[in-house]
Structure formats: C-alpha cells, structure tokens
Coordinates of C-alpha atoms and ligand atoms in Angstrom, one line a residue:
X473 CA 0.0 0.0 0.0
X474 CA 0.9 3.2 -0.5
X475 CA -0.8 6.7 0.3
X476 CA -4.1 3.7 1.0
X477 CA -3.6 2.6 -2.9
X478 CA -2.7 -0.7 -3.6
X479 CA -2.5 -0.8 -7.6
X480 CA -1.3 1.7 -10.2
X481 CA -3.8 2.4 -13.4
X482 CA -2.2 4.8 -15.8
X483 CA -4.2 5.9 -18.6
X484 CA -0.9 5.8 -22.0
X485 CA -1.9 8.9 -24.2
X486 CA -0.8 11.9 -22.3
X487 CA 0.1 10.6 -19.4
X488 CA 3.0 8.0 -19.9
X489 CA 3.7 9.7 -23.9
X490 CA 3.6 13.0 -24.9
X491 CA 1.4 12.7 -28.1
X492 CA 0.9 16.2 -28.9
X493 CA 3.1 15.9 -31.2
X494 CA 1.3 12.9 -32.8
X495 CA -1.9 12.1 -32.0
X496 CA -3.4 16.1 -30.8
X497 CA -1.7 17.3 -34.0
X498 CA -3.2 14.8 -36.0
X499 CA -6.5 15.4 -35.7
X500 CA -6.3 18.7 -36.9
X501 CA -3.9 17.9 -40.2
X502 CA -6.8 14.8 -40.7
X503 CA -9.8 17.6 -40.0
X504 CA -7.1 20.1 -42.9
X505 CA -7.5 17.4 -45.0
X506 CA -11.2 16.0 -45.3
X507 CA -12.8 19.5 -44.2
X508 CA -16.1 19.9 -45.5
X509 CA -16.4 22.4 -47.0
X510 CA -13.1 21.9 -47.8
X511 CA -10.1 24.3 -46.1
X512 CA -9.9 24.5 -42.4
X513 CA -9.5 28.5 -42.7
X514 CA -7.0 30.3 -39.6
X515 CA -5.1 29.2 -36.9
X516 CA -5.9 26.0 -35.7
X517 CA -3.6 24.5 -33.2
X518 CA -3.8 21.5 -30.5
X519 CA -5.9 24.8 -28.3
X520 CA -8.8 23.6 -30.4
X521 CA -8.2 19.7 -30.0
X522 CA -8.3 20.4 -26.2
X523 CA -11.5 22.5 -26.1
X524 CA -13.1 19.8 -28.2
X525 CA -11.8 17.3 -25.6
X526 CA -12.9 19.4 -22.6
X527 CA -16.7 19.1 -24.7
X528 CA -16.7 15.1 -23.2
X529 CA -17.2 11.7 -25.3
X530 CA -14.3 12.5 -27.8
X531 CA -11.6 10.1 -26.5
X532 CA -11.2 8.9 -30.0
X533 CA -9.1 11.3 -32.0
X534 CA -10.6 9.5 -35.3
X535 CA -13.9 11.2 -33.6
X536 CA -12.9 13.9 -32.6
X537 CA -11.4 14.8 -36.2
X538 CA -14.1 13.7 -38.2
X539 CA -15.9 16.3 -35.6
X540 CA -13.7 18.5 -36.6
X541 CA -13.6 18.2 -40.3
X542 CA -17.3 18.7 -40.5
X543 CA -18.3 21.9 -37.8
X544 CA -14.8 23.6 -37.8
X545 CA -15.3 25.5 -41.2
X546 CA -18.5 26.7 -40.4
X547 CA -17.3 28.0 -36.9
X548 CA -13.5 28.8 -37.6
X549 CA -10.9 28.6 -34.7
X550 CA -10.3 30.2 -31.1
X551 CA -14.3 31.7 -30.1
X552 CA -16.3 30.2 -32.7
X553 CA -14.5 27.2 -32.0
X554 CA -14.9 27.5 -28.6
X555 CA -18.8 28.3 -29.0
X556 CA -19.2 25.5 -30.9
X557 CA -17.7 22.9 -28.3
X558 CA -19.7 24.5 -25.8
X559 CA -22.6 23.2 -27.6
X560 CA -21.6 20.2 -28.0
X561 CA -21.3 19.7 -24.6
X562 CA -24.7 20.7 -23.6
X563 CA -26.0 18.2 -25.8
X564 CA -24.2 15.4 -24.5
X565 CA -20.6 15.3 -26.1
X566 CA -18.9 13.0 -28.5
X567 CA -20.8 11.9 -32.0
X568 CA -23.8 11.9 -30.2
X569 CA -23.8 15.5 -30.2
X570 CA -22.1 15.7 -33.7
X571 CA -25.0 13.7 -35.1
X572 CA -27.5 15.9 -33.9
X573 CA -26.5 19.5 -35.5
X574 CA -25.1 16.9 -38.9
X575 CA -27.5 14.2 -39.0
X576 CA -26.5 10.4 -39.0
X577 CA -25.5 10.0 -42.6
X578 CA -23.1 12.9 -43.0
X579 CA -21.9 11.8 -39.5
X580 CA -21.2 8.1 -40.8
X581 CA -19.6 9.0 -43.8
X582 CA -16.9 11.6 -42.4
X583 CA -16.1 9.0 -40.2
X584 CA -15.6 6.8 -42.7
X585 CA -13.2 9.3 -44.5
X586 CA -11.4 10.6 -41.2
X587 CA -10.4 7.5 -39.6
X588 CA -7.6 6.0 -42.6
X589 CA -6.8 9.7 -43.1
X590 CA -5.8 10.0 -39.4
X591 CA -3.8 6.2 -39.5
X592 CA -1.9 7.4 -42.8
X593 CA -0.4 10.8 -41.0
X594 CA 0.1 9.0 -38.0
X595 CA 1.5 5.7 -38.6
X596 CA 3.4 7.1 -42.0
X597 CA 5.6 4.0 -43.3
X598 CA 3.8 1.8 -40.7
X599 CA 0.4 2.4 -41.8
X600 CA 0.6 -1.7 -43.4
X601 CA 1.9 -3.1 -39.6
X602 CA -1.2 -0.4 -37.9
X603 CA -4.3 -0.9 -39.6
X604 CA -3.6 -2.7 -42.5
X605 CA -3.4 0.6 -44.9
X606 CA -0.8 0.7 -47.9
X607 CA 1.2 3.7 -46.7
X608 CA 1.1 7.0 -48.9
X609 CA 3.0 9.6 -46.2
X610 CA 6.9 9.4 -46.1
X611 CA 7.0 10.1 -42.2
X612 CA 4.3 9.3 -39.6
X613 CA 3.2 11.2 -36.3
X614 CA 4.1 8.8 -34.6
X615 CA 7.6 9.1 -34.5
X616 CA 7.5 12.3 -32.5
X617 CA 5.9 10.5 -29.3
X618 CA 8.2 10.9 -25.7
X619 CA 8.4 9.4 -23.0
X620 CA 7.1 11.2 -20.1
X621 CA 8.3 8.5 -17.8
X622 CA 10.7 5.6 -17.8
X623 CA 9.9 1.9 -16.4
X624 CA 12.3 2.6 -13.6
X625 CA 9.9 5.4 -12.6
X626 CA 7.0 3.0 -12.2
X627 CA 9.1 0.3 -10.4
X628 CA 10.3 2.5 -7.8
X629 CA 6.9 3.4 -6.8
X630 CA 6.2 -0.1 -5.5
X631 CA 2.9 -0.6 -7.0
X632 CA 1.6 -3.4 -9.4
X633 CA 0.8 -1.6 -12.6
X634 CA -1.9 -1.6 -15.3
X635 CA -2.6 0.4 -18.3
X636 CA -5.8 1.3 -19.6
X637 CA -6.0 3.2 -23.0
X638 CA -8.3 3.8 -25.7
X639 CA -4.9 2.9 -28.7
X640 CA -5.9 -0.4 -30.3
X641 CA -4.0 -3.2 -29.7
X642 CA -1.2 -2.6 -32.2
X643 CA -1.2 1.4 -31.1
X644 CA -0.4 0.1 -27.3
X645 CA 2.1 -2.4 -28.5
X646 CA 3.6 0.4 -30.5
X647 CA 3.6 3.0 -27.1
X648 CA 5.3 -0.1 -25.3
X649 CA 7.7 -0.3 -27.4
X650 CA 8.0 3.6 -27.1
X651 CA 8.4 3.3 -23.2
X652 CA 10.5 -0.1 -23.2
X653 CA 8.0 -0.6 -21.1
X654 CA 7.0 -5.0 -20.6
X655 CA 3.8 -6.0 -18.8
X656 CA 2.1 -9.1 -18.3
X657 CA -1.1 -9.5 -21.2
X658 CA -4.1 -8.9 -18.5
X659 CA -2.5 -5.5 -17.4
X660 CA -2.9 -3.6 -20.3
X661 CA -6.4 -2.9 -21.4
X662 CA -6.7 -1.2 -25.2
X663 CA -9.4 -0.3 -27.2
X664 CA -10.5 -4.4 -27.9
X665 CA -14.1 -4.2 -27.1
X666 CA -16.8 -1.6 -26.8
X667 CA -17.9 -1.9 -22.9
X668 CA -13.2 -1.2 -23.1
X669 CA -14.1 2.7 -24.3
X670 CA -13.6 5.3 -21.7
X671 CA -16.1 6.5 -20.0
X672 CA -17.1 2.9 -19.7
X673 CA -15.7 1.7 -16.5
X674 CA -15.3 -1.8 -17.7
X675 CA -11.8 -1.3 -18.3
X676 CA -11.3 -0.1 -14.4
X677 CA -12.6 -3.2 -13.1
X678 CA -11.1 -5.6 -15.7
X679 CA -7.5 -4.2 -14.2
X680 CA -8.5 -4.1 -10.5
X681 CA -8.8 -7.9 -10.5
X682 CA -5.4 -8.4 -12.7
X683 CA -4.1 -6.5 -10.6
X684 CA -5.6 -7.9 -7.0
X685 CA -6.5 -4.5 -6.1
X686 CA -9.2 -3.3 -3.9
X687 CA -8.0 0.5 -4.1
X688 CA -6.1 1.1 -6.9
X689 CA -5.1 4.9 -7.8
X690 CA -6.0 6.0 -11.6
X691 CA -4.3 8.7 -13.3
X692 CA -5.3 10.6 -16.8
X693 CA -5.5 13.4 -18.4
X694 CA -9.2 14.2 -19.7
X695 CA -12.5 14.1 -18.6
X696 CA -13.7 10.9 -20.0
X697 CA -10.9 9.1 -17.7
X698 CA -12.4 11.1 -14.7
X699 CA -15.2 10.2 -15.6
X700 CA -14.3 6.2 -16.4
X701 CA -13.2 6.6 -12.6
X702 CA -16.7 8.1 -11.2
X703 CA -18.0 5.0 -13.3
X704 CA -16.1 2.4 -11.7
X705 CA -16.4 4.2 -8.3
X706 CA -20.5 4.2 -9.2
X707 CA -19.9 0.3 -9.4
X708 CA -18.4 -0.4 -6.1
X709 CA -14.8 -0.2 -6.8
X710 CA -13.0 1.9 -4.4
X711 CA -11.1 3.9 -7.2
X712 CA -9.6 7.3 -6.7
X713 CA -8.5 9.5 -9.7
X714 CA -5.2 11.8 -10.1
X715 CA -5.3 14.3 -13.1
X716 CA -2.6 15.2 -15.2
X717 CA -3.0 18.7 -16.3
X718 CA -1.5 22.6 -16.4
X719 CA -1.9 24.6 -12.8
X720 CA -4.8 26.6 -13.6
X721 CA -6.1 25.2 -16.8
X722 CA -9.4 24.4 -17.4
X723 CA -9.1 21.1 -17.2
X724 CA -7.2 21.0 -13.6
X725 CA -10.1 22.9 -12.8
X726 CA -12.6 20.5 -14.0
X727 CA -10.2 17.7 -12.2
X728 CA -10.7 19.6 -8.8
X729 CA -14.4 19.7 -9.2
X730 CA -15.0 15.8 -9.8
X731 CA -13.2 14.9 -6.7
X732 CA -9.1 14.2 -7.8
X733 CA -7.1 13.5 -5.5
X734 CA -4.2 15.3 -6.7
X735 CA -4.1 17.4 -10.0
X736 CA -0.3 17.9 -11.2
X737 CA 1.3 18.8 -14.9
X738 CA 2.9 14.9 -14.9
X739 CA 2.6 11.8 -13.6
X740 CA 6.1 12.3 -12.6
X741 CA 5.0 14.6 -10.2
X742 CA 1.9 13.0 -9.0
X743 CA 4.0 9.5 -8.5
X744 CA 6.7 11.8 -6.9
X745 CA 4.6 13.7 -4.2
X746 CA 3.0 10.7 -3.4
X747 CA 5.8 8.7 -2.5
X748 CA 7.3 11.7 -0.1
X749 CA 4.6 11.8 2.0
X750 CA 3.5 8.1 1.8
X751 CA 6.0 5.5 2.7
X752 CA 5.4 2.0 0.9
X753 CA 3.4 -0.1 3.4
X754 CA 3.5 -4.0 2.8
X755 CA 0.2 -5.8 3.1
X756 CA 1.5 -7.2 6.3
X757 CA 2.4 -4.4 8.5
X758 CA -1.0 -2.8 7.0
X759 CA -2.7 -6.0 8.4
X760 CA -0.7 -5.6 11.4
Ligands
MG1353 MG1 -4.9 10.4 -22.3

C-alpha cells in the first residue's frame, strides 16, 4: 500500500507519452484534410483539439477529427471554435452530439473518411503493420511520441501496474515499445471491445482484479478518464483519480471539481509527491 492505494492504473496517451506531437496534431492535419467544406481557414492548433476534448465523449481522435472536419469551417478557430464545443457539450458530447447539428448520414460517412486519413499521418511508413493501410505519407506522427516516464519510474513506486487506453492493440504495442516498457497481457487494457471505451468503467474493473487490487489509484488526463473513474467508483470499486494537467487550466479545474485526488502537470510529479509523504506499506504491516 501506498498513500491507501494498492494498484497503479495509468491511462498511455498523455500521461506515460507526450502525443501532442502525434496524435493532438493529427487530428487537426486529418480535419485540414477531409474538411467539408473543404479548407480548415485560420489558426488551428492543439488549443482547439483540447477545447473539443474538454466538450466530453471524444476520447477517440478519429472522432474527434471527423468532428472536426465537419463543424470547424462553419465556426472557424479560437471563439467560434470555442462556442461550438460549448454546444456540444450541452447536448451530450462526443458523435452523439455531432449527429444531432449533422444528422446520422453525413456523420457516418466523415467517419468513414477521417479515420484512414488519421492512420496514414500518424503511422506514415507503418500504416501496413497499424491498420492494414498501404502507406502514402513518407514520415508518420508517430515518430514524434516521448516518454514522459521511464519503467524505472513506475518500479520504484512499488505498485503493481496496469494500463488502460483507448490505442488499439497494435497502437499500445507500439507505445510499449516507445516506453520499453514490458507487462504481463491482462495488465494492459486497449481499445478491444466496446464496454473497453472510456467513459465505460469496464476497463477499471477488468485491471483491479489483474491487478488484486481493492483501491487502486488511476491517473489521466481528460474528462472521460475522470469520468471512467466516477463509473467504476458508481460500481463499487473503491477507485480514486489523479489528473494530469497545467496549474490553472481548465481542465485542472474541472479535475478539482470531480473529486481528484491530486491534479499535477505529470505523472512524474503525481508519482513523486506521493511517494514523499506516503512510505510503501507492505500488506503485512498494514494487516498488522
Ligand atoms: Mg490520455
């Protein structure tokens, strides 16, 4: 035990990589690319990506730039942008919401075009190895993912480890390999399944029992994984969330609000200020 956690959930995107670079960038080359109407007009930077985030249900970047692609040229960047994503979040975030200003059929077939757009600038020469795509872009995204922590890192804090992500199964493999990070099968939980998709707490509980842990700690770094946590807490698993986010952003704020135990700009830091003022307890003294 440590701090009264006994297992380690870390949420991949964000959190163990820095994939602005790659995936935050991506969707808004993909949303450049299939815009409709076409041209993506102004200054449209990973800002937007995170205000579309902040709107709820768009843990999928293949959503979130189809999304994108179809209400950014109506509302341009920065306010309108802004505006927009506000709207969306009134109504219920995610395609839900995008479905209901676009209707189902213009919905479905953005999708259709987004999603191998997005694999092609993010996996480049890897596209074939990814998703089974003959590659057409010299250089993929993906190569610009760090490390935001090391395997070391994770040992030294003493807890058994899980990962829960929305990547698919080759995209984790891929951010493994990234981290040189090695865990057993049942402690990584990707994208595999639908009841697997954040904000479905499915994913919580699969690890807890991997992991043999009653009161595991999760940390991510958007409001579907809060929200995945207030799930799982909802069904009787004794979860507690940490937030990885910018002192006084809005999503620290939004952290605060939904009950995080600690809200920090890395899981370095949050791993860090948890093991200075809570020694690693075994399960025997704490029976003791
Ligand atoms: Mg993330």
């Amino acid at each position: 035990m440590r701090g009264g956690f006994d297992g380690l959930i870390l949420d991949m995107d964000g959190v163990l990589l820095d994939t602005v670079p790659s995936f935050t960038a991506c969707v808004v080359q993909t949303a450049r690319v299939c815009s409709e109407p076409p041209g993506l007009r102004g200054d449209w930077s990973e800002a937007e990506v995170e205000r579309l985030r902040l709107s709820g249900g768009f843990n999928n970047d293949w959503d979130g730039a189809a999304a994108m692609a179809l209400l950014g040229p109506a509302s341009g960047p920065g306010d309108g942008w802004a505006r927009q994503c506000a709207a969306l979040r009134a109504s219920g975030g995610g395609p839900g919401a995008v479905v209901s200003l676009v209707g189902e059929s213009r919905w479905g077939a953005m999708r259709a075009k987004a999603e191998p757009a997005f694999q092609r600038l993010y996996a480049g020469p890897r596209s074939l190895d990814l998703y089974g795509l003959v590659p057409t872009e010299p250089a993929g995204l993906c190569e610009r993912e760090g490390p935001l922590a090391t395997p070391s890192d994770l040992e030294e804090f003493g807890l058994p480890v899980g990962i829960f992500t929305g990547r698919t199964r080759e995209e984790t493999q891929l951010g493994m390999e990234r981290l040189g990070l090695r865990l057993p099968p049942g402690r990584v939980v990707c994208d595999t399944e639908a009841r697997f998709r954040k904000p479905r707490p499915d994913g919580l509980l699969a690890l807890a029992e991997a992991l043999c842990a009653r009161h595991p700690l999760y940390v991510g770094d958007t409001v579907d994984d809060l929200a995945a946590a207030l799930n799982a807490r909802g069904a009787g698993l004794d979860v507690r969330f940490a937030g990885v986010a910018q002192e006084g952003s809005e999503r620290a704020l939004r952290f605060a609000q939904g009950g995080a135990v600690l809200v920090r700009a890395s899981l370095r830091q949050i791993l860090g200020e948890l093991a200075t003022e809570h020694p690693l307890l075994s399960e025997s003294v704490e029976e003791v």
